[in-house]
Short mmCIF file of the C-alpha atoms (twelve columns), coordinates in Angstrom:
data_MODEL
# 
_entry.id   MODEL 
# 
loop_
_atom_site.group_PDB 
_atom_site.id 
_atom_site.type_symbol 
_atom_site.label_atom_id 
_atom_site.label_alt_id 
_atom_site.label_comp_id 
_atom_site.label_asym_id 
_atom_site.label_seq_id 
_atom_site.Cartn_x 
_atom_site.Cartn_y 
_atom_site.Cartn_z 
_atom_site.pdbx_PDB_model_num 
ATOM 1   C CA . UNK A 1   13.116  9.920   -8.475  1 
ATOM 2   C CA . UNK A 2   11.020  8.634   -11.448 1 
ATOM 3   C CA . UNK A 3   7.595   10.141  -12.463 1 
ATOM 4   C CA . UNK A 4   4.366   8.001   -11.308 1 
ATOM 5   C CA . UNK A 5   1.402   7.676   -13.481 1 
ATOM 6   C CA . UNK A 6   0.008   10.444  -11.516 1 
ATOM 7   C CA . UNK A 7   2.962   12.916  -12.806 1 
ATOM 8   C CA . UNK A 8   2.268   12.136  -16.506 1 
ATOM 9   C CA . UNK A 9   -1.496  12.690  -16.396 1 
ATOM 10  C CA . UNK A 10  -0.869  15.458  -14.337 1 
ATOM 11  C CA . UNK A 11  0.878   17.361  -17.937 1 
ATOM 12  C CA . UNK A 12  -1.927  16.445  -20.027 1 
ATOM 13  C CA . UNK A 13  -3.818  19.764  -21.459 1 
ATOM 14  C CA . UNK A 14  -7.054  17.146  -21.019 1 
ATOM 15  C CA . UNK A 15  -6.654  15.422  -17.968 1 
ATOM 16  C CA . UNK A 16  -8.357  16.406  -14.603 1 
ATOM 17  C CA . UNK A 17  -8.095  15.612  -11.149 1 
ATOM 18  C CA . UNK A 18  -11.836 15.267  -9.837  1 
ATOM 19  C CA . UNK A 19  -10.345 14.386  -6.163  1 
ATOM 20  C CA . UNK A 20  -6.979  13.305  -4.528  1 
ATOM 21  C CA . UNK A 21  -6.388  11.593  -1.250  1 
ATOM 22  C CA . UNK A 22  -3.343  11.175  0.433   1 
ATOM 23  C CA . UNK A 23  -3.387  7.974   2.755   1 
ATOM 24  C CA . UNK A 24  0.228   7.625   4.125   1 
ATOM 25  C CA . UNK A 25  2.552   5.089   3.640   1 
ATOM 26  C CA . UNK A 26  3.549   6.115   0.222   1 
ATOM 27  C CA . UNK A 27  -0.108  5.026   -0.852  1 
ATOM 28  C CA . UNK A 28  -2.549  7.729   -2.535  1 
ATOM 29  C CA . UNK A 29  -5.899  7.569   -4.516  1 
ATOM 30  C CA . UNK A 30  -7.009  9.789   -7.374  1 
ATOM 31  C CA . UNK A 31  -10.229 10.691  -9.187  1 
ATOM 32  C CA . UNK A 32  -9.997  11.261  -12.806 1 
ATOM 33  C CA . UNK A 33  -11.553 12.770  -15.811 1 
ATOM 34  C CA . UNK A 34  -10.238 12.656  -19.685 1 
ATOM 35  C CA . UNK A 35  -10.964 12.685  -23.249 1 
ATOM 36  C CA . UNK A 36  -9.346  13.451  -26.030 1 
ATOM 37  C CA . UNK A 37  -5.712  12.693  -25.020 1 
ATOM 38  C CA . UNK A 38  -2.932  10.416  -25.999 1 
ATOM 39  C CA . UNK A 39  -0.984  9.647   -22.498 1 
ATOM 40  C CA . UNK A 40  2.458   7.418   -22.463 1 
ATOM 41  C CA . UNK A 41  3.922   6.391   -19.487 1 
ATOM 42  C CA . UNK A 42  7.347   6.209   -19.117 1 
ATOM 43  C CA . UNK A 43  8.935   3.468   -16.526 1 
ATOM 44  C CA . UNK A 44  6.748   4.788   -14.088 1 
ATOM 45  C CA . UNK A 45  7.704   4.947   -10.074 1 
ATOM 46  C CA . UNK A 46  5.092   3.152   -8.053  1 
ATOM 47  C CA . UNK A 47  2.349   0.652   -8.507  1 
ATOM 48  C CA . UNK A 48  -1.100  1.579   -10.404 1 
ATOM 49  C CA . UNK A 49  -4.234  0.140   -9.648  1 
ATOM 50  C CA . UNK A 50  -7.133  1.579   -11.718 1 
ATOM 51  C CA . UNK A 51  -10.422 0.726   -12.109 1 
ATOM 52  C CA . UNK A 52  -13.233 2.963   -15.136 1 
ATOM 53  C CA . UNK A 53  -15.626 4.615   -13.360 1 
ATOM 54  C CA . UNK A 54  -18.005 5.372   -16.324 1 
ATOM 55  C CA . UNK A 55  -17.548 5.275   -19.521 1 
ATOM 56  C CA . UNK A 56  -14.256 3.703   -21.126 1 
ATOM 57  C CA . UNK A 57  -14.562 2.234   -25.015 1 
ATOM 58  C CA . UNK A 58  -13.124 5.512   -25.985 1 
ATOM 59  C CA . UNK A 59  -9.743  4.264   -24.189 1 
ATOM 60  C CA . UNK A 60  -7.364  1.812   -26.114 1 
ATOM 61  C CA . UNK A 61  -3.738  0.598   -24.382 1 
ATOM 62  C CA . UNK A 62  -1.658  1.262   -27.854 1 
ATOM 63  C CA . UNK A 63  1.023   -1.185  -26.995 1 
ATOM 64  C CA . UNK A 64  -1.509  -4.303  -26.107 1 
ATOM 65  C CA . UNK A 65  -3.170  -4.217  -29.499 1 
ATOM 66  C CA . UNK A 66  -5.391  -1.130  -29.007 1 
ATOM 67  C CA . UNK A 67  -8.511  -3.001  -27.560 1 
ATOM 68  C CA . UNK A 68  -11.003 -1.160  -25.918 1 
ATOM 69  C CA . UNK A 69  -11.683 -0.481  -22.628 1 
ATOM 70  C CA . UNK A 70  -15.451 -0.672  -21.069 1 
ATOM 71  C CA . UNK A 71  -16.958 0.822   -17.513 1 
ATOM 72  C CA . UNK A 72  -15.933 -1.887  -14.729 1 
ATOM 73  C CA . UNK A 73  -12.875 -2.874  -16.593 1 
ATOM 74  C CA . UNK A 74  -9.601  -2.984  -14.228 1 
ATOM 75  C CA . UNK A 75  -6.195  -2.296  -14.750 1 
ATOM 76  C CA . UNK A 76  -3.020  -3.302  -13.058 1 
ATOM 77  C CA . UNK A 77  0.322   -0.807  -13.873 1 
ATOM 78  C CA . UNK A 78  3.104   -2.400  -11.937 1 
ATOM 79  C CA . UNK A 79  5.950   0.054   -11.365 1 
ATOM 80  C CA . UNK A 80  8.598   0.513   -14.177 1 
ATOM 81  C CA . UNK A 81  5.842   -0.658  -17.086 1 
ATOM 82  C CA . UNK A 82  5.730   1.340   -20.113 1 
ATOM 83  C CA . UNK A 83  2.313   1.849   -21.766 1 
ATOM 84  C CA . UNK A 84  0.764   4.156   -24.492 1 
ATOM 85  C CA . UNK A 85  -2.853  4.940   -24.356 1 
ATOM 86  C CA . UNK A 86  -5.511  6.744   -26.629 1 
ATOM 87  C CA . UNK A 87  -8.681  8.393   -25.600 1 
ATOM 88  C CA . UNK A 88  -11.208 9.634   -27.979 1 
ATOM 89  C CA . UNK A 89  -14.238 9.844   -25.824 1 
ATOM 90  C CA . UNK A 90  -15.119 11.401  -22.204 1 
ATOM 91  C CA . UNK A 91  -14.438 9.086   -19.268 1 
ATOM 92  C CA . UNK A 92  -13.871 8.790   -15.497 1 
ATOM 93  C CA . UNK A 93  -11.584 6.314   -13.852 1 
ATOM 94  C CA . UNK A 94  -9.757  6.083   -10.433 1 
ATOM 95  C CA . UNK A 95  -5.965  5.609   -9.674  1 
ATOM 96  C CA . UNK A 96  -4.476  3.873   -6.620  1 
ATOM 97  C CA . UNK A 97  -0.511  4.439   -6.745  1 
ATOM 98  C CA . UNK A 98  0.974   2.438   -4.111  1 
ATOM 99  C CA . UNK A 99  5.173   1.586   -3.819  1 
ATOM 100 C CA . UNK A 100 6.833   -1.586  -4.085  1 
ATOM 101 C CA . UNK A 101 7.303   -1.406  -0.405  1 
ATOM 102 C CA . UNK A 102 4.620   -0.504  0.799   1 
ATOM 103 C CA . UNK A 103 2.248   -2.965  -1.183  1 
ATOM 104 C CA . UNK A 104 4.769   -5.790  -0.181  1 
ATOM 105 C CA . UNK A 105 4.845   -4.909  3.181   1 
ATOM 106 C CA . UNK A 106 1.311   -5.147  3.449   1 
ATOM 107 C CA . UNK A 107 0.947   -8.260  1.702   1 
ATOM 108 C CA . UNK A 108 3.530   -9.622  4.128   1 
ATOM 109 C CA . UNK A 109 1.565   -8.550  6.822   1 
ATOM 110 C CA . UNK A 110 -1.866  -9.402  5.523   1 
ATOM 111 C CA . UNK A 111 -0.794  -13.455 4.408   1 
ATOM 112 C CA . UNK A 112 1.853   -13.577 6.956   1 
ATOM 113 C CA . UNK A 113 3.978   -14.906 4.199   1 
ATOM 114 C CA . UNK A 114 7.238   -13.624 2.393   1 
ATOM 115 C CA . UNK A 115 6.941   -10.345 0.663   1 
ATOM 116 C CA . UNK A 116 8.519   -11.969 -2.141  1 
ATOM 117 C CA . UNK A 117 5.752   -13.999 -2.993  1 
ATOM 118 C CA . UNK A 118 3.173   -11.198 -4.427  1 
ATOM 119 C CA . UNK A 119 2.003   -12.077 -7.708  1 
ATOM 120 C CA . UNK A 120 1.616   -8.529  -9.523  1 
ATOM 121 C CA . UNK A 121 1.544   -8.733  -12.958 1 
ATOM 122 C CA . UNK A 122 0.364   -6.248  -15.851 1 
ATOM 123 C CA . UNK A 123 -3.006  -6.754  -16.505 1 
ATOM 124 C CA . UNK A 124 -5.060  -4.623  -19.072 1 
ATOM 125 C CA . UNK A 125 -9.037  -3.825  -19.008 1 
ATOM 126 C CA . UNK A 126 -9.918  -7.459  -17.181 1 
ATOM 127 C CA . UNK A 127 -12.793 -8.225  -14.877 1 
ATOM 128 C CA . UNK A 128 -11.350 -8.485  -11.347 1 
ATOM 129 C CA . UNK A 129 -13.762 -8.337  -8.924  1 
ATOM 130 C CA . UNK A 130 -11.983 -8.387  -5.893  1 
ATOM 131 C CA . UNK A 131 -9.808  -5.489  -7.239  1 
ATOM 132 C CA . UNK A 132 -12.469 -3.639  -8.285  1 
ATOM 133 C CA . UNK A 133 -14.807 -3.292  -5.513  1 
ATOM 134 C CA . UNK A 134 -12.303 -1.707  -2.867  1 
ATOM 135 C CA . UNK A 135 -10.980 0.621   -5.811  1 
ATOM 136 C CA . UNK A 136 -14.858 1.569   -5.886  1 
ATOM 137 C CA . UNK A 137 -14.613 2.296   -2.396  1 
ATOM 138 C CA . UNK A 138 -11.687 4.118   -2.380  1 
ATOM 139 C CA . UNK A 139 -12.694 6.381   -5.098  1 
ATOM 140 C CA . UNK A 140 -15.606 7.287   -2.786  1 
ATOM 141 C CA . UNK A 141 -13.415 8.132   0.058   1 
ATOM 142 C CA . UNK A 142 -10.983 10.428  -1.947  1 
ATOM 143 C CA . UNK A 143 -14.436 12.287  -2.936  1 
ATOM 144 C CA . UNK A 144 -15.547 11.965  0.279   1 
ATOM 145 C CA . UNK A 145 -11.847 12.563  2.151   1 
ATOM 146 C CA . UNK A 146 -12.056 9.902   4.039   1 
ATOM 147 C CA . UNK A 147 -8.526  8.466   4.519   1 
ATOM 148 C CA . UNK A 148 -9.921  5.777   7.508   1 
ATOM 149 C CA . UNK A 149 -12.335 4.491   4.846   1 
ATOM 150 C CA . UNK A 150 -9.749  4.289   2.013   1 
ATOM 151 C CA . UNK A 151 -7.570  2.453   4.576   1 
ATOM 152 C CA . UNK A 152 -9.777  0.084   4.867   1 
ATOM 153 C CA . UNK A 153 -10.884 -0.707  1.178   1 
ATOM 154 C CA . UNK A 154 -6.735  -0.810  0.664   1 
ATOM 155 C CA . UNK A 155 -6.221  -3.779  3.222   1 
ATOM 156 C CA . UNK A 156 -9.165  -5.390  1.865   1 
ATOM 157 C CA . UNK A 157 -7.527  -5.360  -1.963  1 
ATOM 158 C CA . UNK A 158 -4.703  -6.993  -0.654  1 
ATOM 159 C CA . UNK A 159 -6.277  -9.572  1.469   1 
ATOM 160 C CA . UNK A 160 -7.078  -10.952 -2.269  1 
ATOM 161 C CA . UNK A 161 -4.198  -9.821  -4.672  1 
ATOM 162 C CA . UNK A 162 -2.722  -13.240 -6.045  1 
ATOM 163 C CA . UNK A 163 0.078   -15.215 -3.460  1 
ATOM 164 C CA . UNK A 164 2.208   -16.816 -5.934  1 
ATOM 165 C CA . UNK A 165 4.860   -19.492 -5.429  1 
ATOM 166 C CA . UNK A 166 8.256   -18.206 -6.321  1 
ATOM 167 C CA . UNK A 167 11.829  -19.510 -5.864  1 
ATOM 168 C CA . UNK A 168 13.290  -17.779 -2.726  1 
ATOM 169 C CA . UNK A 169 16.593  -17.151 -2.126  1 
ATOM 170 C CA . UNK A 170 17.935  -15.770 1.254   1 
ATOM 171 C CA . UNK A 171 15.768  -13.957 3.364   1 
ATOM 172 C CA . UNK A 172 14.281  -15.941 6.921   1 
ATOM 173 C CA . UNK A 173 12.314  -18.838 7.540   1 
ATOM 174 C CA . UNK A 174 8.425   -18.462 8.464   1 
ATOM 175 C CA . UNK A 175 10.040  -20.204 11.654  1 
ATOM 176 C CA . UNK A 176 12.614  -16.985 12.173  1 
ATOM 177 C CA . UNK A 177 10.116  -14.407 10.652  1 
ATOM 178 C CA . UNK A 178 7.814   -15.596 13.339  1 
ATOM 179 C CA . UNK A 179 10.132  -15.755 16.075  1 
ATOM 180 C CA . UNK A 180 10.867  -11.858 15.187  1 
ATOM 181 C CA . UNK A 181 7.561   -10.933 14.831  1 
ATOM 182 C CA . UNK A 182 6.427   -12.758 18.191  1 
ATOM 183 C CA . UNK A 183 9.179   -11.105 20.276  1 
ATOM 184 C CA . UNK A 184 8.626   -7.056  18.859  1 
ATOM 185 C CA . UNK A 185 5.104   -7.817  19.968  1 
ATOM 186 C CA . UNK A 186 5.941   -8.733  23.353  1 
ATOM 187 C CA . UNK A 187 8.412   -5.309  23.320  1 
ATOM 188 C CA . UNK A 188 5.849   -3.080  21.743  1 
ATOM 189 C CA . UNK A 189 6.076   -0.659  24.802  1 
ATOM 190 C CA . UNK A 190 10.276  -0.590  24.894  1 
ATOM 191 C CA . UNK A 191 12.957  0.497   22.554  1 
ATOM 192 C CA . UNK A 192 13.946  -2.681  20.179  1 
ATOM 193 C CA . UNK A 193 17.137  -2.812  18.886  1 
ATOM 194 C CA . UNK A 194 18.516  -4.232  15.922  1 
ATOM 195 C CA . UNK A 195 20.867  -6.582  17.707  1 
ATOM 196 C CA . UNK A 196 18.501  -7.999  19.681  1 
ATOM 197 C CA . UNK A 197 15.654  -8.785  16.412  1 
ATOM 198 C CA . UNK A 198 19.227  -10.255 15.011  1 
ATOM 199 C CA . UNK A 199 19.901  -12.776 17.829  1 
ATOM 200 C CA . UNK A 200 16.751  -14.547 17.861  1 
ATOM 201 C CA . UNK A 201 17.437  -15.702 14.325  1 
ATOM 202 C CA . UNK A 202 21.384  -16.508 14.774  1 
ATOM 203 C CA . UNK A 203 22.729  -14.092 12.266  1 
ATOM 204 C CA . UNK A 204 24.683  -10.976 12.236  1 
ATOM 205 C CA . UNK A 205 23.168  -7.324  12.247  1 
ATOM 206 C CA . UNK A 206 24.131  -7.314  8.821   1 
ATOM 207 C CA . UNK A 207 23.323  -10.357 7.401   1 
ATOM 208 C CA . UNK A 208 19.803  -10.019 9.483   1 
ATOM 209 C CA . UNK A 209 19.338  -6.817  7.973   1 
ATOM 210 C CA . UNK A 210 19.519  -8.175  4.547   1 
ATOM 211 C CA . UNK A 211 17.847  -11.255 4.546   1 
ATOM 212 C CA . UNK A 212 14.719  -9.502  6.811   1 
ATOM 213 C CA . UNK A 213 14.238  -6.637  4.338   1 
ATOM 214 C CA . UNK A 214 13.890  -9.337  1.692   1 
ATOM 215 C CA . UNK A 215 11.554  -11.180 3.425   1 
ATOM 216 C CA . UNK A 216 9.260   -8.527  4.167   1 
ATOM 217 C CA . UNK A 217 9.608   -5.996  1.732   1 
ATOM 218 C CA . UNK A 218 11.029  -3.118  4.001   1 
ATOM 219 C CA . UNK A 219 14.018  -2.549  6.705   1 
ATOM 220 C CA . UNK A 220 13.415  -3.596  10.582  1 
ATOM 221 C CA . UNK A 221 13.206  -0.482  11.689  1 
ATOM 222 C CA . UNK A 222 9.979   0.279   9.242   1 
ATOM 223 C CA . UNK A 223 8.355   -2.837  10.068  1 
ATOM 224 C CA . UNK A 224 8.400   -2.262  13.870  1 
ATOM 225 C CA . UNK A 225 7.252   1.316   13.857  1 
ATOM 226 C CA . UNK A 226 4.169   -0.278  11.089  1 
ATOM 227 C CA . UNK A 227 3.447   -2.908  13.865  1 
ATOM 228 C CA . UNK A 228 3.465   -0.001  16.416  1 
ATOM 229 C CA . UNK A 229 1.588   2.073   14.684  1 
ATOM 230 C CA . UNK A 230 -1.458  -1.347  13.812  1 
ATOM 231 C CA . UNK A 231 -1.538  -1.614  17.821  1 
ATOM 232 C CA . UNK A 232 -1.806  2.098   17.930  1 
ATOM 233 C CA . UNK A 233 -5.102  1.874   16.227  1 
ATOM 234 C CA . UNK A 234 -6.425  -1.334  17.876  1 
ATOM 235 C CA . UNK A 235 -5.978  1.268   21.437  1 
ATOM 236 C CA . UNK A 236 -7.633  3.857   19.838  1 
ATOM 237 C CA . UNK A 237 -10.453 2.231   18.484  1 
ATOM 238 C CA . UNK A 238 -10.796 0.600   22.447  1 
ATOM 239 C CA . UNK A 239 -10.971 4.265   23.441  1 
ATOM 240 C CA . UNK A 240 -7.256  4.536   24.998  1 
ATOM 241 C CA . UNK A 241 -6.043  7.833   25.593  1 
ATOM 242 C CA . UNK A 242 -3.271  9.609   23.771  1 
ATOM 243 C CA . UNK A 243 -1.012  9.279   26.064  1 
ATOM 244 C CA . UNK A 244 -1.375  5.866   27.235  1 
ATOM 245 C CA . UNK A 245 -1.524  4.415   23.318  1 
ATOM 246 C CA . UNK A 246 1.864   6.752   23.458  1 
ATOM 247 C CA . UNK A 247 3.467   4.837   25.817  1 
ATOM 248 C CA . UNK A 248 2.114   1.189   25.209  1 
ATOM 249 C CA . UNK A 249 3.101   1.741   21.683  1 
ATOM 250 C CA . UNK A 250 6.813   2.343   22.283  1 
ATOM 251 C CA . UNK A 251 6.734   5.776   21.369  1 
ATOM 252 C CA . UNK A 252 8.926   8.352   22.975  1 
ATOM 253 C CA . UNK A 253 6.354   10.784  23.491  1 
ATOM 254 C CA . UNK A 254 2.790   11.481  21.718  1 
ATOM 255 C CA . UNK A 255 4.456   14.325  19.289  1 
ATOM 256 C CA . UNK A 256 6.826   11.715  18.128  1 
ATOM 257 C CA . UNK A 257 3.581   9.294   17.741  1 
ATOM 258 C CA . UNK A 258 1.302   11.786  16.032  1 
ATOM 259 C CA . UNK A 259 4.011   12.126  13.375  1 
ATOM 260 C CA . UNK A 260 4.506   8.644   12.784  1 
ATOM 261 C CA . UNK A 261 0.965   7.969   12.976  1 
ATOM 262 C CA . UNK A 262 0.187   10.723  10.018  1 
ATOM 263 C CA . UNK A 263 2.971   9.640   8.154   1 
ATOM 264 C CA . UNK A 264 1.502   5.659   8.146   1 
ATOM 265 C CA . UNK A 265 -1.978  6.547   7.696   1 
ATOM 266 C CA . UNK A 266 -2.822  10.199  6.577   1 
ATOM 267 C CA . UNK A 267 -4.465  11.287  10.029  1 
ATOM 268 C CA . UNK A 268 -3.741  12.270  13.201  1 
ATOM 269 C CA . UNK A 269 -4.356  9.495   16.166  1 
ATOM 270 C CA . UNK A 270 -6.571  12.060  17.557  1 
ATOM 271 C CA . UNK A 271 -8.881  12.291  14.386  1 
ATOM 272 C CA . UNK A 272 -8.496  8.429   13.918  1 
ATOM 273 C CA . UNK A 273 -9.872  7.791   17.698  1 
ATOM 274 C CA . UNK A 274 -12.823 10.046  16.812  1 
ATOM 275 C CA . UNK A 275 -13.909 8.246   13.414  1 
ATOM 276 C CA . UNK A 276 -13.158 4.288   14.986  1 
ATOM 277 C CA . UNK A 277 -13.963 5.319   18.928  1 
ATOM 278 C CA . UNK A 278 -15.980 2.037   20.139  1 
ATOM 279 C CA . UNK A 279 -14.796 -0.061  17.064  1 
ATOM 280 C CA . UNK A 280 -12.779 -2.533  18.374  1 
ATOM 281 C CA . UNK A 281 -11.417 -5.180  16.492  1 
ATOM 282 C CA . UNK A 282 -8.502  -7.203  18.015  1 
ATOM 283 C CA . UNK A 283 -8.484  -10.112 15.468  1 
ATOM 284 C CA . UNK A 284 -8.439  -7.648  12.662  1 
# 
């Protein structure tokens, strides 16, 4: 496994970590403070999204022609980039590392579109707007620890990164895709097998396997325990019990739910009912 960004600041003498949030699904949001450094990142693992909080001019990229940096400006670090930076002034800034499946996955999700089409390219000190406000708000919430507020500034960053128009090769049809997606929907509350995803499309476990993890950016298996998990929260926010979100939800008891549940969003259902009780949202 390859260092993220977080890693290498993490080894600076300078660098510190004002506040970290975990938010599940390989997705995580840190607070930080520097001056005085010289930082290089290696072909980094996961996705950076990072946004100066105050301050900034002190901070050049050495490998885009050592411009400046200013308070607002955002940057986009997409995994396995390689850049070399230079502070020589105080400043505050905030990190979102995401992975390649995860963002894609939620892209897929968010434009009900191939995962392959995500636009993410490296972008250095530029005014993004749409970037920058969630990143804002997700700074606030690892201060805060608030992973249901981070959660939703996250969604709402994707519902505007770029859709581009790629060539595609394999993967399904928008047709199959939503055939797939139509049917696990109708199943939430029953064990789905891969077989049975496979034969509404007309290919092979195998071949299905393949051509649906390129299409949306993670394995079956992951994308029906994420759509299990979106209904969870659309029961708990009605004010469903435990148990009966449990068992609408396809789970095979609420243990097995609670873990799935913290490992996709960085709470327990319990503590997620609490904050969202009353909140409901069905066209979210």
């Amino acid at each position: 496994m390859r260092p993220t960004v977080h890693d290498f600041l993490s080894q600076s003498a300078t660098a510190l970590a004002a506040a970290h949030l975990c938010m599940g699904a390989e997705r995580s949001v840190t607070v930080w403070e520097n001056h005085d450094d010289e930082v290089s990142y290696e072909a980094p693992e996961r996705h950076t999204f990072s946004l100066y909080l105050q301050g900034g001019t002190g901070t050049s990229r050495l490998d885009k022609g050592a411009l400046p940096g200013w308070q607002g400006a955002v940057c986009v670090m997409p995994e396995g980039e390689a850049s070399d930076w230079k502070i020589t002034e105080p400043f505050r800034f905030v990190h979102l590392y995401v992975s390649d499946k995860a963002l894609r996955a939620a892209f897929a999700q968010v434009h009900d579109c191939d995962a392959r089409r995500l636009d993410l390219r490296d972008e250095t000190f530029v005014a993004a707007p749409s970037i920058a406000a969630p990143l804002l708000h997700m700074a606030g919430a690892a201060l805060a620890k608030d992973t249901l507020k981070a959660d939703e500034a996250f969604a709402a960053m994707v519902a505007h990164l770029t859709r581009g128009a790629p060539v595609l090769k394999g993967g399904l049809s928008p047709h199959q895709l939503r055939r797939v997606d139509e049917w696990v929907r109708a199943h939430m509350d029953s064990v789905i097998h891969l077989e049975d995803l496979a034969a509404l499309t007309g290919l092979s476990v195998f071949h299905f396997h393949r051509m649906f993890k390129l299409a949306r950016g993670m394995a079956p298996s992951e994308w029906v325990m994420m759509q299990r998990i979106h209904l969870a929260k659309q029961l708990l926010r009605a004010g469903e019990t435990a148990a009966g979100v449990s068992a609408a939800c396809g789970f095979a008891n609420q243990s097995h739910m609670t873990r799935a549940f913290r490992k996709q969003t960085g709470m327990t259902p319990g503590r997620y009912g609490e904050l969202t009780a009353g909140a409901v949202n069905y066209g979210r």
